Short mmCIF file of C-alpha atoms in Angstrom, two decimals:
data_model
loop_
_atom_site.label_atom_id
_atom_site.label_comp_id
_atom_site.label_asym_id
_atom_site.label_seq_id
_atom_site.Cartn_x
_atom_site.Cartn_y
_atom_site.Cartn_z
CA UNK B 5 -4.19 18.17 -15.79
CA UNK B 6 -7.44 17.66 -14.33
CA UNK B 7 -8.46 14.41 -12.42
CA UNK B 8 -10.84 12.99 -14.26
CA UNK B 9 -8.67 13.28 -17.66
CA UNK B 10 -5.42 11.63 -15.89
CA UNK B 11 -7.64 8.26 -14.39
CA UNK B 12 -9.02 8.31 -18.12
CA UNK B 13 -5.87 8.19 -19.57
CA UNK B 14 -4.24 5.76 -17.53
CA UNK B 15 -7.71 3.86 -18.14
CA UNK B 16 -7.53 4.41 -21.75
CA UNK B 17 -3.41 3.22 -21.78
CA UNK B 18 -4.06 0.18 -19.71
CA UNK B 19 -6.69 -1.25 -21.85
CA UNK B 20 -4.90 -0.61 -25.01
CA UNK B 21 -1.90 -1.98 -23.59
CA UNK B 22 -4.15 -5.04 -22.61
CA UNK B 23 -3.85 -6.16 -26.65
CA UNK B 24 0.08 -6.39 -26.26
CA UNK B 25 0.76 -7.63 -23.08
CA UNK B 26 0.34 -11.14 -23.67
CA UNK B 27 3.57 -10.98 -25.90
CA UNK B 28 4.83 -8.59 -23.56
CA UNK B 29 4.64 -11.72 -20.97
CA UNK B 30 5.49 -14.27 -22.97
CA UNK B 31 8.79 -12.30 -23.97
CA UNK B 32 9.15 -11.64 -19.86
CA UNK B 33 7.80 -14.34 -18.51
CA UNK B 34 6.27 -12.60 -15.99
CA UNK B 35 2.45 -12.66 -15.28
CA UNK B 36 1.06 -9.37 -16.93
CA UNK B 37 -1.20 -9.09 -14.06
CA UNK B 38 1.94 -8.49 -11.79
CA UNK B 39 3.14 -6.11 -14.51
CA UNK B 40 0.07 -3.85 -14.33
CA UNK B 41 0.52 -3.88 -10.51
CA UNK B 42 4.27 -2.18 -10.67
CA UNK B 43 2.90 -0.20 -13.35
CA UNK B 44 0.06 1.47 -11.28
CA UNK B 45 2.71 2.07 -8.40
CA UNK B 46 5.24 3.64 -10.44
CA UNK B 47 2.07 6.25 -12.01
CA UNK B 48 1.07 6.33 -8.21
CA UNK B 49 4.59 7.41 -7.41
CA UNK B 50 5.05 9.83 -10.32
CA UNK B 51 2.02 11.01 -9.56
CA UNK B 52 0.59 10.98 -6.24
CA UNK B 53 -1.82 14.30 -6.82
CA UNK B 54 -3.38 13.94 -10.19
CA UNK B 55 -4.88 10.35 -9.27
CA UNK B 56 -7.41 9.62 -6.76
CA UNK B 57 -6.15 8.26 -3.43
CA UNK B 58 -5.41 4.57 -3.69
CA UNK B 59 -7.25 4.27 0.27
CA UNK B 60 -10.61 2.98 -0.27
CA UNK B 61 -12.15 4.36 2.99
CA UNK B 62 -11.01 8.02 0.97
CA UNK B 63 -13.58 7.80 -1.65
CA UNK B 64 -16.69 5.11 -1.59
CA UNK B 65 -18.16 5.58 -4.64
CA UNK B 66 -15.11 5.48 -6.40
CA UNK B 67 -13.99 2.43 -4.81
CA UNK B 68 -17.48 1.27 -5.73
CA UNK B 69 -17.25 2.13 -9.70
CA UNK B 70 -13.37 0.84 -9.75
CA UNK B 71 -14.31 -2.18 -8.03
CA UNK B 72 -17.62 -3.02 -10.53
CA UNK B 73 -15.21 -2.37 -13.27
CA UNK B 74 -12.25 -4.83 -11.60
CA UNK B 75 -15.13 -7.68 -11.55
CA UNK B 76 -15.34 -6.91 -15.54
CA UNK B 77 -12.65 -6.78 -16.51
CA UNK B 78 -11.51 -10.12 -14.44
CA UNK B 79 -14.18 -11.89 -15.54
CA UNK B 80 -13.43 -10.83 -19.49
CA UNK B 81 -9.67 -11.94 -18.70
CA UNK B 82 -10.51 -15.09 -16.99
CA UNK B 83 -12.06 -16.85 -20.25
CA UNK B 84 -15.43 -16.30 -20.57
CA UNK B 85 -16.07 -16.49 -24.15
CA UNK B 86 -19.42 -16.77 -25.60
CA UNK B 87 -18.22 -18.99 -28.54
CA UNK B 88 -16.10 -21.99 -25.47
CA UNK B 89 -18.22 -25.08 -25.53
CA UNK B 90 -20.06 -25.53 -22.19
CA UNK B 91 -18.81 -28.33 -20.68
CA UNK B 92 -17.93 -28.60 -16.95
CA UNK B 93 -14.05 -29.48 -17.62
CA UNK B 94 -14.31 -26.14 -19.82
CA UNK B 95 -15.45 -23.72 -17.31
CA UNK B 96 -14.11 -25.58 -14.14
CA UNK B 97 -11.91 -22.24 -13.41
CA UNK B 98 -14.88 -19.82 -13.90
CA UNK B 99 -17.58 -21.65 -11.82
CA UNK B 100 -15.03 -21.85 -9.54
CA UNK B 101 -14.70 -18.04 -9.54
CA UNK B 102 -18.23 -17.63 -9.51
CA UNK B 103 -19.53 -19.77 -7.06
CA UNK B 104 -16.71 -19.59 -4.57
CA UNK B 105 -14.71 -16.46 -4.74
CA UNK B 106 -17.25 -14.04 -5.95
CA UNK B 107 -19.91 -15.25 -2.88
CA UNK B 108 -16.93 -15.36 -0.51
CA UNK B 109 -15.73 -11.38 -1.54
CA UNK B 110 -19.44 -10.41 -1.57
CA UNK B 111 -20.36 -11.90 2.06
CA UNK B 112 -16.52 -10.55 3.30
CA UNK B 113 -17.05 -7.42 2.22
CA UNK B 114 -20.62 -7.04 3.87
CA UNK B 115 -19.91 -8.13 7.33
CA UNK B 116 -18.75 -5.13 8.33
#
């Protein structure tokens, strides 16, 4: 199977498995975020040649493109929704995200 194919499937399976795994968590009460984590290691240890090192220093640009799409998809999962009210008691979380953890990751990971 070539590369590209296998990181598009697993892709393709997470985000469809995104529509189920708040039941999935509610039935488990574990955090589905924690359950996409042992997922990725168990593909990683099934199979360690077909996907793309997990090392970031292996591959920049993909770290670069899996990282933009992390920031997406976190921000889509942390509740921003066009139709939520604006009010600061609404989007306390998010601007908190925003304005704090996103400038603190972006000035971390340019020191270097």
């Amino acid at each position: 199977m070539n590369q590209y194919i296998a990181v598009l499937l697993v892709a393709g399976l997470s985000s469809l498995g995104m529509a189920y795994m708040p039941a999935i968590a509610k039935l488990t009460r574990i955090s589905y975020s924690l359950i996409y984590v042992i997922a990725g290691a168990l593909v990683y240890l099934a199979w360690p040649d077909l996907l793309p090192s997990p090392l970031p220093d292996s591959s920049n640009d993909l770290t670069v493109h899996v990282t933009e799409l992390i920031v997406i998809i976190s921000l889509m999962g942390t509740g921003i929704k066009i139709d939520r009210r604006f009010s600061f008691k609404n989007w306390s979380s998010t601007l908190r995200l925003i304005f704090v953890a996103m400038i603190l990751g972006i000035k971390v990971t340019t020191v270097r």
